CSV table of C-alpha atoms in Angstrom, one decimal:
chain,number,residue,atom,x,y,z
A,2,UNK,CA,0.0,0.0,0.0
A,3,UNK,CA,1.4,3.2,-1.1
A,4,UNK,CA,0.3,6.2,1.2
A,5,UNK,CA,0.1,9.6,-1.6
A,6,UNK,CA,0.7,12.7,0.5
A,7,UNK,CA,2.6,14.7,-2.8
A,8,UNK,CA,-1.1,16.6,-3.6
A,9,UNK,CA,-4.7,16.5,-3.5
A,10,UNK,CA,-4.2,16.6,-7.2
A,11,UNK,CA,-3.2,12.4,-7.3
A,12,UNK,CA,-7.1,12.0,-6.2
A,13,UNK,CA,-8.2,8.7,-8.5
A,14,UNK,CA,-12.0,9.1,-9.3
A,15,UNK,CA,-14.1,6.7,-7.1
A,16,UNK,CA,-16.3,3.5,-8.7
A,17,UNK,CA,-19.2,6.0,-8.2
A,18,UNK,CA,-17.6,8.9,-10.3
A,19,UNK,CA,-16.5,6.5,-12.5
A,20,UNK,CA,-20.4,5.5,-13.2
A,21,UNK,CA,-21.3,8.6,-13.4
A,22,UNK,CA,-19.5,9.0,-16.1
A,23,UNK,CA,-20.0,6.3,-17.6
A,24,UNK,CA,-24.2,7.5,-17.6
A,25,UNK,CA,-23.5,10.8,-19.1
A,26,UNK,CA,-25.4,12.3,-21.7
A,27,UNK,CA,-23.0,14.3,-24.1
A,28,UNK,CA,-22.8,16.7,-26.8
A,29,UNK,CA,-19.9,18.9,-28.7
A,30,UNK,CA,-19.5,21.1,-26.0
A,31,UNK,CA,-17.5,23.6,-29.0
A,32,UNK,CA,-21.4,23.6,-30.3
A,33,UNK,CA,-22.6,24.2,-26.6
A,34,UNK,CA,-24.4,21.1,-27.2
A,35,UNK,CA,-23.1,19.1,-24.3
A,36,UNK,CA,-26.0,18.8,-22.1
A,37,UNK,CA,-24.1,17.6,-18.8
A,38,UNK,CA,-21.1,20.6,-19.3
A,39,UNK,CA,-24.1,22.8,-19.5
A,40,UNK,CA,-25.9,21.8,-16.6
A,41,UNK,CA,-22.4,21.9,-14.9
A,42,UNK,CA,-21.7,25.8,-15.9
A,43,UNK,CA,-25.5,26.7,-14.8
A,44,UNK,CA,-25.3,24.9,-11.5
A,45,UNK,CA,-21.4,26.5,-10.8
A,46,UNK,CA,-23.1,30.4,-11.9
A,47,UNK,CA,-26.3,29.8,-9.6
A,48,UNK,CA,-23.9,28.2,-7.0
A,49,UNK,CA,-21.9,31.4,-6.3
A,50,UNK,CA,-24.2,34.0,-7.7
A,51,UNK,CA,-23.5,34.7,-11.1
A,52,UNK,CA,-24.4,34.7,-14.2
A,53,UNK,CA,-22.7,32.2,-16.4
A,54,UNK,CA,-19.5,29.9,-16.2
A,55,UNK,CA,-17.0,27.8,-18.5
A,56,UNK,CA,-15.9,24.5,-18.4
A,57,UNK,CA,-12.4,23.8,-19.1
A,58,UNK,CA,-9.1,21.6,-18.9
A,59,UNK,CA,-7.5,23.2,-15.9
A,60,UNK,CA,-7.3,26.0,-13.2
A,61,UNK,CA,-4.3,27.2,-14.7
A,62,UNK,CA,-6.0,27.7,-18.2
A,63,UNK,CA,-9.2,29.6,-15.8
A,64,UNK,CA,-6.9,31.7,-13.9
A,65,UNK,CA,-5.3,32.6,-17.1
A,66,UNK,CA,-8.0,33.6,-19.2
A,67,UNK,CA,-9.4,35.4,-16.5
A,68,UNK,CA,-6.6,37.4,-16.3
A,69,UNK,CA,-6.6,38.3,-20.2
A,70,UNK,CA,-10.0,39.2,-20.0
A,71,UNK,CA,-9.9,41.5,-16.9
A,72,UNK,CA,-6.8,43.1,-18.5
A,73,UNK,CA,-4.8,44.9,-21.2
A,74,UNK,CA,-1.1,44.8,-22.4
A,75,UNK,CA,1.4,46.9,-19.8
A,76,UNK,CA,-1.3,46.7,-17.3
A,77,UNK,CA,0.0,45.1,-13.6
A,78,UNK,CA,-1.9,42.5,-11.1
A,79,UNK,CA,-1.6,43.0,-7.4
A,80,UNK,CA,-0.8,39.4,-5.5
A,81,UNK,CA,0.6,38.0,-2.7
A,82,UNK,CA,4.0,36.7,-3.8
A,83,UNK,CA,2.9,32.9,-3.2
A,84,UNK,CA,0.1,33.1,-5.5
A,85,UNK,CA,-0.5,30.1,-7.8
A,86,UNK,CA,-0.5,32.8,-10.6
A,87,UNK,CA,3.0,34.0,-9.6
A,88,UNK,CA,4.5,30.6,-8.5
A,89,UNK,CA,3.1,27.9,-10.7
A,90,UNK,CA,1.7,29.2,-14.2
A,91,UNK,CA,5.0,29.6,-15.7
A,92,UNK,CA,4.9,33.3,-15.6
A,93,UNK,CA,1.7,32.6,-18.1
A,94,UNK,CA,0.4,36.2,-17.4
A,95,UNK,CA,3.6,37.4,-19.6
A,96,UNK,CA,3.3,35.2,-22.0
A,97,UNK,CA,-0.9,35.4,-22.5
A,98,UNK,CA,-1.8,39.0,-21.2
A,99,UNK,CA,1.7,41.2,-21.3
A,100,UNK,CA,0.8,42.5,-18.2
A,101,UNK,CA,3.5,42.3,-14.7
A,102,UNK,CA,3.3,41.9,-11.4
A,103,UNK,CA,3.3,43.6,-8.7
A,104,UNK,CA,4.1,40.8,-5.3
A,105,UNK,CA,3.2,41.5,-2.1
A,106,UNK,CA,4.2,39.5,1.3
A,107,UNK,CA,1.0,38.9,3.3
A,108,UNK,CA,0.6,36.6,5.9
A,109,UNK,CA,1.0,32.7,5.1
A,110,UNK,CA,-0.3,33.9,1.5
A,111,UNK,CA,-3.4,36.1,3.3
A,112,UNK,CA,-3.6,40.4,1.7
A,113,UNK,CA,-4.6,42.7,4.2
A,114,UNK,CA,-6.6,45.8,2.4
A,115,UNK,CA,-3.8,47.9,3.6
A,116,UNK,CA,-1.1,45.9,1.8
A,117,UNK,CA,-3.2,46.1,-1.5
A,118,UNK,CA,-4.3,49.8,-1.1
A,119,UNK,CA,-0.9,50.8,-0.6
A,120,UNK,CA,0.3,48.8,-4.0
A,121,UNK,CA,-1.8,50.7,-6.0
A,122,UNK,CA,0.2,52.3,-8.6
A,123,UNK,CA,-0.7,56.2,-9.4
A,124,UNK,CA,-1.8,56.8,-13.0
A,125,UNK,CA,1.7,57.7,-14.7
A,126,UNK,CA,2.9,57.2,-18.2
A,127,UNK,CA,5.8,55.7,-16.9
A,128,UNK,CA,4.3,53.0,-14.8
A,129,UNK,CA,2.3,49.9,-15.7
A,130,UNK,CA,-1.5,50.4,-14.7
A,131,UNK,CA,-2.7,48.4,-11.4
A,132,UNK,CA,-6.0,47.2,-12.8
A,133,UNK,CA,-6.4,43.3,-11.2
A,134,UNK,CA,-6.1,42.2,-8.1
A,135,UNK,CA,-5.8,38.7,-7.5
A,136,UNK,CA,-6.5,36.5,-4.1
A,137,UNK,CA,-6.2,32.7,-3.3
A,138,UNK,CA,-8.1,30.8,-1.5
A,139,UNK,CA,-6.9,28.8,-0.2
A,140,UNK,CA,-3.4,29.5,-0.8
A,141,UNK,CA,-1.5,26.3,-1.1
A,142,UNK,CA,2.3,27.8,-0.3
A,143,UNK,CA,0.6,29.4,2.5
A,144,UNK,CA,-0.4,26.0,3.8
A,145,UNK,CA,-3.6,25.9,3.1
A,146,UNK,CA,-4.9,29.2,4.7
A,147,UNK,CA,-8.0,30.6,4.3
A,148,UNK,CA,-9.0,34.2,3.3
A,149,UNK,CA,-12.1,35.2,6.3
A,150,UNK,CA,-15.4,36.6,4.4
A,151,UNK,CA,-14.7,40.2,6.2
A,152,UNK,CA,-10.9,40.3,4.9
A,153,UNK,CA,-12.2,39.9,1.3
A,154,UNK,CA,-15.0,41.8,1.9
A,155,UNK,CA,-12.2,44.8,3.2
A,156,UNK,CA,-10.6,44.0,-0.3
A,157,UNK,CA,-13.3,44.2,-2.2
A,158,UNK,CA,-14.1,47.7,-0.9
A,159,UNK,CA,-10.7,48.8,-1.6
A,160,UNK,CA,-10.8,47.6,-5.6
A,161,UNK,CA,-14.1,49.7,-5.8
A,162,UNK,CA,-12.5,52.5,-4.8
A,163,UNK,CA,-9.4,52.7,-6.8
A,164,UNK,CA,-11.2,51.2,-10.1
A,165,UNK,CA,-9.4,47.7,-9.5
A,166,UNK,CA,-11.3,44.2,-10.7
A,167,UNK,CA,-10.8,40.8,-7.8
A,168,UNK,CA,-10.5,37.4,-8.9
A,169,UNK,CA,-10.2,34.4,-7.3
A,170,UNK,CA,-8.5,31.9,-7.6
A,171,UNK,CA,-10.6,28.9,-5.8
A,172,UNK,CA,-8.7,25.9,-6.5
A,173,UNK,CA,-9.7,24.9,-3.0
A,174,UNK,CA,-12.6,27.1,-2.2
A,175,UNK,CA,-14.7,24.4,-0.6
A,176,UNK,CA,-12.0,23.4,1.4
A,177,UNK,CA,-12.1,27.1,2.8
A,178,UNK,CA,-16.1,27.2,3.0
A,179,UNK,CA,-16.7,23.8,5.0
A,180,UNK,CA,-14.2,25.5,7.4
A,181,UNK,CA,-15.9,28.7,7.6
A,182,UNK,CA,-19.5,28.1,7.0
A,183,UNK,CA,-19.6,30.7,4.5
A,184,UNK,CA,-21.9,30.3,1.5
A,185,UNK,CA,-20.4,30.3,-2.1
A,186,UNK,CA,-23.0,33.0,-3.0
A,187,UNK,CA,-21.6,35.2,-0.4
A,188,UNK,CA,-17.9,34.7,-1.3
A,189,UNK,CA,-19.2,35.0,-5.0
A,190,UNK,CA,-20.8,38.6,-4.1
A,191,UNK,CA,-17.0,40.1,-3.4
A,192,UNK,CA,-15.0,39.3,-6.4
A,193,UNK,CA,-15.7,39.6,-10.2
A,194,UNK,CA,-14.4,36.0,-11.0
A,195,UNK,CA,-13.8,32.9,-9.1
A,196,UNK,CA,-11.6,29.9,-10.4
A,197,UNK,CA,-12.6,26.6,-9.6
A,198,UNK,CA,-11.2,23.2,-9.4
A,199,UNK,CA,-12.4,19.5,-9.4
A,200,UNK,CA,-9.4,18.0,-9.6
A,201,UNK,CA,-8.5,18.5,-6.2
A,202,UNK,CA,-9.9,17.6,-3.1
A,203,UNK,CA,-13.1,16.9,-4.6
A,204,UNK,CA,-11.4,14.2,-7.1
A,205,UNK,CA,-12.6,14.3,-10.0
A,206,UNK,CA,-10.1,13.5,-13.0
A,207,UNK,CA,-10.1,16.8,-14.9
A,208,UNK,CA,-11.5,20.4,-15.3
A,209,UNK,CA,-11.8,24.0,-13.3
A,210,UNK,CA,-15.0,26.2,-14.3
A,211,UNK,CA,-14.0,30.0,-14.5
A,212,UNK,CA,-17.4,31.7,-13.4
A,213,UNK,CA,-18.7,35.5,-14.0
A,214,UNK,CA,-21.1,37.8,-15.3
A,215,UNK,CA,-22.4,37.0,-19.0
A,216,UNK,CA,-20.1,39.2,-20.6
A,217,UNK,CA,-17.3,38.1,-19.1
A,218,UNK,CA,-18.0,34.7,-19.8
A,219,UNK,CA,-18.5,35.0,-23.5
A,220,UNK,CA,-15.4,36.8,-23.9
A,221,UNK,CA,-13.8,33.8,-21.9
A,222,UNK,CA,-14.7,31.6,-24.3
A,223,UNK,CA,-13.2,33.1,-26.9
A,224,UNK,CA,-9.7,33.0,-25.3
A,225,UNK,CA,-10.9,29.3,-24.3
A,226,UNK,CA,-10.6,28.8,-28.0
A,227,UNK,CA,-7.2,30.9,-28.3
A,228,UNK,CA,-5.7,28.4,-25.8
A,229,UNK,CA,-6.9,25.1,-27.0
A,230,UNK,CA,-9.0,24.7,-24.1
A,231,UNK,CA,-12.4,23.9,-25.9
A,232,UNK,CA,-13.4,20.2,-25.7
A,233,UNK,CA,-15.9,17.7,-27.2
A,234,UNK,CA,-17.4,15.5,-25.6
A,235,UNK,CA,-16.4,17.0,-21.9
A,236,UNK,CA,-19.6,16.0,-20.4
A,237,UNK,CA,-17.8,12.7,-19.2
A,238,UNK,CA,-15.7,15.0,-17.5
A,239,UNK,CA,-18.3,17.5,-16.2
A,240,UNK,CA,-20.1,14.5,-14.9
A,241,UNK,CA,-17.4,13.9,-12.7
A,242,UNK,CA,-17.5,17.5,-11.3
A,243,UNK,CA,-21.0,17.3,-10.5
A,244,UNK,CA,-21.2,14.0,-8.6
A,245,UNK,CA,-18.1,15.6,-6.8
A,246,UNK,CA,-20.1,18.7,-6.1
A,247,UNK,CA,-23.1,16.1,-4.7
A,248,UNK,CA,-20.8,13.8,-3.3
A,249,UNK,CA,-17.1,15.1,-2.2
A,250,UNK,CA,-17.9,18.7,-0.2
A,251,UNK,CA,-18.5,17.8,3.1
A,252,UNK,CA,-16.4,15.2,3.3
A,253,UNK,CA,-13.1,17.5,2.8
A,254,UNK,CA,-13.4,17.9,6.9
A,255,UNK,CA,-12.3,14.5,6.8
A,256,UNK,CA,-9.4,15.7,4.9
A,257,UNK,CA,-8.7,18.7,7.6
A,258,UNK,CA,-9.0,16.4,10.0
A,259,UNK,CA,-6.7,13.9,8.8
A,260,UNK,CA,-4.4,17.0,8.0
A,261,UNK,CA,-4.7,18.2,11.6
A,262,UNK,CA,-3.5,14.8,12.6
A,263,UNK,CA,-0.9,14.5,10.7
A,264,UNK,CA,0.8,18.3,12.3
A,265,UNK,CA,0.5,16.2,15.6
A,266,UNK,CA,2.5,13.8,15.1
A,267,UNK,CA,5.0,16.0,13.6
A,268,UNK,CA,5.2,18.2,16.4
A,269,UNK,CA,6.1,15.4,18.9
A,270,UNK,CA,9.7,15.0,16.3
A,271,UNK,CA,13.1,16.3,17.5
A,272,UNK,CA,14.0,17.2,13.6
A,273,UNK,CA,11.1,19.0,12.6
A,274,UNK,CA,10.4,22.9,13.1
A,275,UNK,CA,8.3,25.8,12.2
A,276,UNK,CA,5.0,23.8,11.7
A,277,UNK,CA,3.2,25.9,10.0
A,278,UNK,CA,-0.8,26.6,11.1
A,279,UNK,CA,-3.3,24.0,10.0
A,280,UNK,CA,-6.1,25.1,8.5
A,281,UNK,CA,-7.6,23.1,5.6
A,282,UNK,CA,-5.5,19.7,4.1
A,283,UNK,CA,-1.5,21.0,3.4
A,284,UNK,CA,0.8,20.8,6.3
A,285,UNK,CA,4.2,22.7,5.6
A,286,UNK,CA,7.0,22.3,8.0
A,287,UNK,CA,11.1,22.6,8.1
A,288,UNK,CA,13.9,19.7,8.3
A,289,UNK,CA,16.3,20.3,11.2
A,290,UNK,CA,20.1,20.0,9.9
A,291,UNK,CA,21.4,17.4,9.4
A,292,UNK,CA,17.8,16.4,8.6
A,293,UNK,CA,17.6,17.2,4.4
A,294,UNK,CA,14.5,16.9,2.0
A,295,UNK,CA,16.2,14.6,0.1
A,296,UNK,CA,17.2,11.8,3.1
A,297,UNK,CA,13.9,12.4,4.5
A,298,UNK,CA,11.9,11.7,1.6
A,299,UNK,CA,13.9,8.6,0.3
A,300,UNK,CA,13.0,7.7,4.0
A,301,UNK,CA,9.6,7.8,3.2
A,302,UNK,CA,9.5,6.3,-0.1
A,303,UNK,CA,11.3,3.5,1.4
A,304,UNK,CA,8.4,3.2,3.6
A,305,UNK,CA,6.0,3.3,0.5
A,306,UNK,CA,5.2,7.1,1.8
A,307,UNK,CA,5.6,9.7,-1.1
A,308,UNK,CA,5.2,13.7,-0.5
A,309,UNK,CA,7.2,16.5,-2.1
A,310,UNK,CA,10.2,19.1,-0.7
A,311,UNK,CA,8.5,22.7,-0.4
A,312,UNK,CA,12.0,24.3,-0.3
A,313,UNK,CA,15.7,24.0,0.6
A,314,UNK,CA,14.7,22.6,3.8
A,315,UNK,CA,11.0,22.8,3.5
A,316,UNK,CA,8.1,19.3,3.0
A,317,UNK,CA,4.8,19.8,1.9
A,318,UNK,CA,2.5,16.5,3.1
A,319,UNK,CA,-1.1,17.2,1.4
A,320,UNK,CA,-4.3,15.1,2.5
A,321,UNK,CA,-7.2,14.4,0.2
A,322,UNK,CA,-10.1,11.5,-0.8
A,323,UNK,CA,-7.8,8.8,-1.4
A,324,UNK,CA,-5.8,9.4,2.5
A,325,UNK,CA,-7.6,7.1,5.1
A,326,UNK,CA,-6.9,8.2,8.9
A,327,UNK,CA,-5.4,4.7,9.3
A,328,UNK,CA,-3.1,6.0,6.5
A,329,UNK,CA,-2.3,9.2,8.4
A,330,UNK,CA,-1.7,6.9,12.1
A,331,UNK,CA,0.4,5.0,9.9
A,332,UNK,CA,2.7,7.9,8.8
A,333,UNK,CA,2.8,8.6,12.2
A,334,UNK,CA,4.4,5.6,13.2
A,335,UNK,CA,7.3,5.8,10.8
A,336,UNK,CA,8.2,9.4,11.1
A,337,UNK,CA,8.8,8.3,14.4
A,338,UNK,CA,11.6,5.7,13.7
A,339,UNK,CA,13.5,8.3,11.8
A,340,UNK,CA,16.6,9.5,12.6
A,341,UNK,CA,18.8,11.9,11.5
């Protein structure tokens, strides 16, 4: 038994996804004639309040379009400087926007309105225009920390007042809102675009759904197209996002649990430090010298145990659908027989 603790992205889909999508009912979803993708988008817009969304290949390819539609060549995004954007898209905002960014150091990946208020650039010829501000929630390098409802609310207010759009990026939103109790409607009625994932903690195999107002959304699509990200028959996959969406919400607690248990164990072990908070399914923590990432995961994988190194001296375990809490106990047991 291998125990996967390198992302909630290794999630397999269950017997009961997999008959899902097995049943669905498909179109050319190009044509818009993939009645399960539709009822997907419809479901995702009504979910968080808006108006429309799109289905497509990855949260990479939603976080991107949404920034080419929010912005114009030379133009600058305001994020923290471990967003997904900034750390993991291959610097795609160059390369699909030609706009910069502007980083900012919050807390565990967290803006404060000050922080973002004060980035604002003046209007100068000489000095790209701040027109985007992006937030994650929640922010994976941060350790899975969660944005609170007021602090985005505080956010919100300060893009209205200096002519600034907010997206978010949800990879893991409902790992934030089973935590919080907060409603996707009222974490859709701050921002102008949310990103979301199924390929995550709610397993499904493939596919984020960028969601918006109707405007946005049709230009989306457009740069959908530009990207290669339109699909045929994606209802297969959009069958597996719904029965995650009926299926795989609640449960993510499980995951936070299991997370939670997990930091405990660690924090009983002479060569680890700086734990950082728990708050959803990532736990990041430091190696003690002579401890390295590299000994202490061959370690692991010896021990049919696989995560990932986070830094020069940094792991990253992540717990999701396919991590049992015997699994986690289990861990436990061997990080205790290591020495270093």
């Amino acid at each position: 038994m291998t125990i996967n603790l390198l992302s909630d992205t290794v999630t397999k889909p269950t017997p009961a996804m997999l008959g899902a999508m097995m049943r669905a009912e498909v179109g050319d979803d190009v044509f818009r004639e993939d009645p399960t993708v539709n009822a997907l988008e419809e479901r995702c817009a009504a979910l968080f309040g808006y108006e429309a969304a799109l289905f497509c290949p990855s949260g990479t390819m939603t976080n991107q379009i949404a920034l080419k539609v929010h912005t114009r060549p030379l133009d600058e995004v305001i994020c923290d400087e471990m967003s997904h954007i900034y750390q993991y898209e291959s610097a795609g905002y160059a390369f699909h926007s030609g706009i910069s960014v502007n980083l900012l150091k919050g807390e565990n990946g967290i803006l404060s309105p000050e922080l973002v208020d004060a980035a604002v650039k003046p209007r100068q010829d000489w000095l790209p225009m701040s027109r985007l501000v992006v937030i994650e929630n929640t922010c994976n390098k941060g350790g899975g920390s969660i944005y609170p409802l007021e602090k985005i609310r505080a956010i919100r207010a300060v893009c209205q007042k200096r002519g600034l759009a907010l997206h978010l990026d949800g990879a893991r939103i409902f790992n934030a809102l089973v935590e919080t109790g907060d409603t996707p409607a009222q974490i859709g009625a701050e921002v102008d675009s949310i990103s979301v994932c199924f390929s995550k903690g709610l397993g499904a195999p493939v596919g984020s759904v960028l969601i918006g107002n109707q405007s946005f959304i049709t230009e989306a699509r457009r740069f959908r197209k530009v990207m290669g990200g339109g699909m045929r028959q994606a209802g297969y996959l959009a069958a597996a996002a719904i029965y995650a969406l009926d299926n795989h919400i609640e449960r993510l607690k499980e995951d936070h649990a299991n997370a939670r248990l997990l930091a405990s164990f660690l924090a009983e072990l002479p060569y680890v430090a700086n734990i950082r908070p728990v708050q959803t399914n990532i736990v990041i923590f430091d190696l003690v010298a002579p401890a390295t990432p590299t000994v202490f995961l061959d370690f692991l994988k010896k021990n049919n145990i696989i995560a990932s190194a986070f830094g020069p001296q940094t792991i990253r375990f992540v717990t999701h659908l396919d991590v049992t809490k015997a699994m986690v106990e289990r861990v436990g047991e061997v990080l205790m027989r290591a020495f270093f």
